[in-house]
Protein backbone atom coordinates (compact mmCIF):
# COMPACT_ATOMS: atom_id res chain seq x y z
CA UNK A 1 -12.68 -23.62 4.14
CA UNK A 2 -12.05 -22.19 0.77
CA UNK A 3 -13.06 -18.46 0.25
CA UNK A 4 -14.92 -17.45 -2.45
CA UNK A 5 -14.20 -13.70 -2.71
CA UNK A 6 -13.04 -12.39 -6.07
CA UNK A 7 -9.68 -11.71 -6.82
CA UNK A 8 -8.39 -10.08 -9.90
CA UNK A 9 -4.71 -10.86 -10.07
CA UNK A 10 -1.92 -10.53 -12.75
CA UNK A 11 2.01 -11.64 -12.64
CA UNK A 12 3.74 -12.28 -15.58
CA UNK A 13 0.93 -13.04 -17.55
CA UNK A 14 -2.79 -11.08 -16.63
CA UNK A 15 -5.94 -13.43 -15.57
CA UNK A 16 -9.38 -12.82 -16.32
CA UNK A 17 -12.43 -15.09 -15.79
CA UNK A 18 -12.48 -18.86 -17.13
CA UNK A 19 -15.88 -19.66 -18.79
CA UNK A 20 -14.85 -23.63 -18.57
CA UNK A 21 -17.02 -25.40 -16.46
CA UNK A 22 -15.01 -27.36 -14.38
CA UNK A 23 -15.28 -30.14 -11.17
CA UNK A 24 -14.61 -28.30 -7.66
CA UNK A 25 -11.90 -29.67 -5.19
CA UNK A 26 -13.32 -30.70 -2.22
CA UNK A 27 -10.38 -29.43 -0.22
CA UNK A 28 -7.15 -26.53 -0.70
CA UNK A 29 -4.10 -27.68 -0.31
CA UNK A 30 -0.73 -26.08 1.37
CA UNK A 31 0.89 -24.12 -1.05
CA UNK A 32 3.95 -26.42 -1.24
CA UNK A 33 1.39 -29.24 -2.64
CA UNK A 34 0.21 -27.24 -5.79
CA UNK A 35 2.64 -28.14 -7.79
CA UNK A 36 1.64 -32.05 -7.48
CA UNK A 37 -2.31 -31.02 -8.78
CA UNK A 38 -3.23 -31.51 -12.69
CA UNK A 39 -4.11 -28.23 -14.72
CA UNK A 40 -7.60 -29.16 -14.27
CA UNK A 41 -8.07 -29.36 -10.21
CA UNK A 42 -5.76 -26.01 -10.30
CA UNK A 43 -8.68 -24.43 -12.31
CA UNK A 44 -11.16 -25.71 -10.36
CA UNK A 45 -8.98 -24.41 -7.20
CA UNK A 46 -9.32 -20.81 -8.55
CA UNK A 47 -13.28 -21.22 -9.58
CA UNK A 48 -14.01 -21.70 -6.18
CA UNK A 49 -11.70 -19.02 -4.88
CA UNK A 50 -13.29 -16.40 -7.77
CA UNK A 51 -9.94 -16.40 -9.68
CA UNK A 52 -9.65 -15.20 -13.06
CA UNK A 53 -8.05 -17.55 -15.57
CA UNK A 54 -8.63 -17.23 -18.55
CA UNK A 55 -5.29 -15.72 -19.96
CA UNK A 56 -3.22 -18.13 -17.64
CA UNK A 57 -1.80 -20.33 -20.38
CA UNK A 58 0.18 -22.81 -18.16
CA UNK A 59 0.25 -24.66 -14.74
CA UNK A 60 2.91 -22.30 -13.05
CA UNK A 61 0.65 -18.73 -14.05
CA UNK A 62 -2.48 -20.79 -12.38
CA UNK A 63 -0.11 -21.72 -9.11
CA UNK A 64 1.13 -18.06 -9.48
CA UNK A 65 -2.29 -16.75 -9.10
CA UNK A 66 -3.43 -18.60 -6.28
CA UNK A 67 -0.22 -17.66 -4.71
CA UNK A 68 -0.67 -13.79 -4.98
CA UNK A 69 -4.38 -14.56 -4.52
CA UNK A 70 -3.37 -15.98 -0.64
CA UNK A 71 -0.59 -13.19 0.10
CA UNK A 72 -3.64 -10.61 -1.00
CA UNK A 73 -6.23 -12.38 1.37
CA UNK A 74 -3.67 -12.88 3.85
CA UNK A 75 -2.64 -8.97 4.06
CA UNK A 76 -6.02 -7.58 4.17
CA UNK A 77 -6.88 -6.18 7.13
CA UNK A 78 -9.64 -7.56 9.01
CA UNK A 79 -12.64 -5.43 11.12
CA UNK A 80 -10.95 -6.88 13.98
CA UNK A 81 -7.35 -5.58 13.03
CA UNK A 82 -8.84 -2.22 12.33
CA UNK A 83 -10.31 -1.86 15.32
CA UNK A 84 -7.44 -3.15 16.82
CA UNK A 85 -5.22 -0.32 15.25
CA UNK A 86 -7.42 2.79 16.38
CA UNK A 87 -6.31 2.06 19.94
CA UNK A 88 -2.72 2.36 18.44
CA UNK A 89 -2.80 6.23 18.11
CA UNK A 90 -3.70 9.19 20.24
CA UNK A 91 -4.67 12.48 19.48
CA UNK A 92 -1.52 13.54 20.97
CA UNK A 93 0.13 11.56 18.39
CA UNK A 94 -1.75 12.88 15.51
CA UNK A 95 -1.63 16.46 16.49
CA UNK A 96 2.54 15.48 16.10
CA UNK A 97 2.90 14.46 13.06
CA UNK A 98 0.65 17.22 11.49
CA UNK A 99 2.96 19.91 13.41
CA UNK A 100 5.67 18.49 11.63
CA UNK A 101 3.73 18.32 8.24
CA UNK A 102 2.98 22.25 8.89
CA UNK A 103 6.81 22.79 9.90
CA UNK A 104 7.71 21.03 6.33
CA UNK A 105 5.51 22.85 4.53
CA UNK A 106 8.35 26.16 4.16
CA UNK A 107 11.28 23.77 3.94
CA UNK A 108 9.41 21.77 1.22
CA UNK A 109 8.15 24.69 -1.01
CA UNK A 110 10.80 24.22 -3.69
CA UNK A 111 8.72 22.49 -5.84
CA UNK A 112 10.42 24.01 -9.19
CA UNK A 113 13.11 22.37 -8.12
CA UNK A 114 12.58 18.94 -9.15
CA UNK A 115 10.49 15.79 -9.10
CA UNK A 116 11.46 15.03 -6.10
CA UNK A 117 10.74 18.26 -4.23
CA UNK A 118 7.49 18.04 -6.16
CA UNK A 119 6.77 14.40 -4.90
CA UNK A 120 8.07 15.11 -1.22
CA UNK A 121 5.72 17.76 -0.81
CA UNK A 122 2.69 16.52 -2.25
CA UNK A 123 2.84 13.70 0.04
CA UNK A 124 3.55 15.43 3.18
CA UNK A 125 0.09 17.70 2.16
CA UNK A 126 -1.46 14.67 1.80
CA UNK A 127 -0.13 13.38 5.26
CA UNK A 128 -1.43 16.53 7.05
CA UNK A 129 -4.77 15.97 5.49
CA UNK A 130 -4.93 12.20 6.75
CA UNK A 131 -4.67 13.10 9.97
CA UNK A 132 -7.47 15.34 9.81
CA UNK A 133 -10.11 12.83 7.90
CA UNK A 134 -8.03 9.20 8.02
CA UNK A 135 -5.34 8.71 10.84
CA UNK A 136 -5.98 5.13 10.92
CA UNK A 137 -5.03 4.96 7.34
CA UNK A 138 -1.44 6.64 8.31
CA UNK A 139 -0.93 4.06 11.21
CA UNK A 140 -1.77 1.04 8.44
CA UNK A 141 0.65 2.71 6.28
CA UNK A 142 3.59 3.24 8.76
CA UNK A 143 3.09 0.80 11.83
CA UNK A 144 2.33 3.74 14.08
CA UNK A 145 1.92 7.48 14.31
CA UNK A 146 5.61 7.91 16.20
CA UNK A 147 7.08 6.22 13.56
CA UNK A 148 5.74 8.24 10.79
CA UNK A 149 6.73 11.03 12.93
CA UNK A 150 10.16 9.71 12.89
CA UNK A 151 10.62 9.35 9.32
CA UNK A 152 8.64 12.90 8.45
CA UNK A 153 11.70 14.39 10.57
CA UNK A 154 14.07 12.21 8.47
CA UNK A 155 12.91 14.04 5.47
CA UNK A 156 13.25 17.46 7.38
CA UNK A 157 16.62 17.02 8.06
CA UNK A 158 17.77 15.63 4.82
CA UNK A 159 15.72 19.04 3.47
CA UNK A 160 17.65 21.01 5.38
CA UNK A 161 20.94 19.27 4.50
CA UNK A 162 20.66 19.98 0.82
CA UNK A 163 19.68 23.68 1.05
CA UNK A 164 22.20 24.65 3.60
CA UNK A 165 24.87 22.32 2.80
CA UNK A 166 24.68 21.74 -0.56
CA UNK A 167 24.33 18.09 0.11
CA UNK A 168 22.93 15.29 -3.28
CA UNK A 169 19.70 14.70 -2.45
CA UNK A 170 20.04 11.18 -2.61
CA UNK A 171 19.51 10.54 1.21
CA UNK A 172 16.50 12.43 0.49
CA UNK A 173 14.96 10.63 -2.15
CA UNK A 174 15.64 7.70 -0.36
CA UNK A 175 13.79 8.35 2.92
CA UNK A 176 10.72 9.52 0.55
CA UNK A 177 10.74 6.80 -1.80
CA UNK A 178 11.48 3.93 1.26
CA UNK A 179 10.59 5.46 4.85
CA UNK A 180 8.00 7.01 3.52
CA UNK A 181 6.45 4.72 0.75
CA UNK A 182 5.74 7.51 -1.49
CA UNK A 183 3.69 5.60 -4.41
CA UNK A 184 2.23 3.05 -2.09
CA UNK A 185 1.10 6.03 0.23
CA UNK A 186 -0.28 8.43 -2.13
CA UNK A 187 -2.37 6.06 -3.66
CA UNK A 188 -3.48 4.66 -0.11
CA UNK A 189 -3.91 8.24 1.49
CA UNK A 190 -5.96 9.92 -1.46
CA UNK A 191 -8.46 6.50 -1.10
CA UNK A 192 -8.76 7.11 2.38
CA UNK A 193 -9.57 10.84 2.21
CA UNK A 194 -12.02 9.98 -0.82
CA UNK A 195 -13.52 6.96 1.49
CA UNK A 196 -14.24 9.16 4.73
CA UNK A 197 -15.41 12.59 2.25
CA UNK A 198 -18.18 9.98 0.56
CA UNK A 199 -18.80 8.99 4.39
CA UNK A 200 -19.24 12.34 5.93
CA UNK A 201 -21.37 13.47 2.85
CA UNK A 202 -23.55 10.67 2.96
């Protein structure tokens, strides 16, 4: 069964909604077969899937957007897979990673120093706040609470490495940018907080 929910995309070239009124297809096909269907059943594809077209000039931005359209869909967690994930953390677990968030928080308050510092402990603030209003958002994030853990005292090592060693803070950057997801997460963690504020107020 095709899904109808609407989804914005944009790769390469943006999409935005096709007025053209245009036949449905009766059935999707695997993604290896989209190639073989005419411009026209494509944009009848993405009507009945709610994809914007408008600004896709050719056949390959219309395959591109049902593509990214399916990966989106596809990643989304369901009710079922959230539910699934709260019985993935303790509050042992939680309490752990925001004692090491509160451990960071001396190591990390260098923030004149540079982006980085700036970035590494914004995030870890943002971390410790999770765990108070959105854990479950932490263990989408990271897999699991031990393995955020894990990669938090990554980051507190590599800390302590470049203050009392003198060492580039390369490794450092790296486990914030890559363990740590630090633009993915920010954006995901401040959503979260925002999500369960609106819910408590309301």
């Amino acid at each position: 069964q095709v899904s109808t929910q609407s989804t914005g995309t944009q790769m390469g070239t943006s999409c935005s909604k096709d007025t053209t009124k245009t036949p449905t297809t009766p059935t999707s096909p695997a993604p290896a077969n989209y190639a073989s269907l005419s411009t026209k059943q494509l944009k009848a594809l993405c009507a009945e899937r709610g994809i914007d077209t408008l600004r896709c000039l050719e056949k390959p931005d219309l395959i591109k957007c049902i593509e990214i359209s399916e990966r989106k869909a596809a990643a989304k967690p369901t009710p079922a897979a959230k539910d699934a994930a709260k019985l993935r953390y303790t509050p042992g677990q939680v309490e752990a990673v925001r004692g090491i968030c509160v451990r960071l928080d001396g190591p990390l308050d260098r923030r004149g120093a540079s982006q980085t510092w700036n970035d590494a402990w914004c995030l870890v603030d943002l971390i410790r706040k999770a765990c108070d209003d959105s854990p479950l958002c932490l263990v989408e994030l990271y897999g699991s609470l031990p393995i955020l853990g894990s990669h938090l005292g990554r980051l507190q090592a590599e800390a302590k490495d470049i203050v009392e060693r003198g060492r580039s803070e390369t490794n450092f950057e790296r486990c914030l940018h890559t363990d740590l997801k630090f633009r993915e997460a920010v954006d995901s963690i401040e959503e979260a907080i925002k999500a369960s504020s609106n819910t408590t107020a309301a």
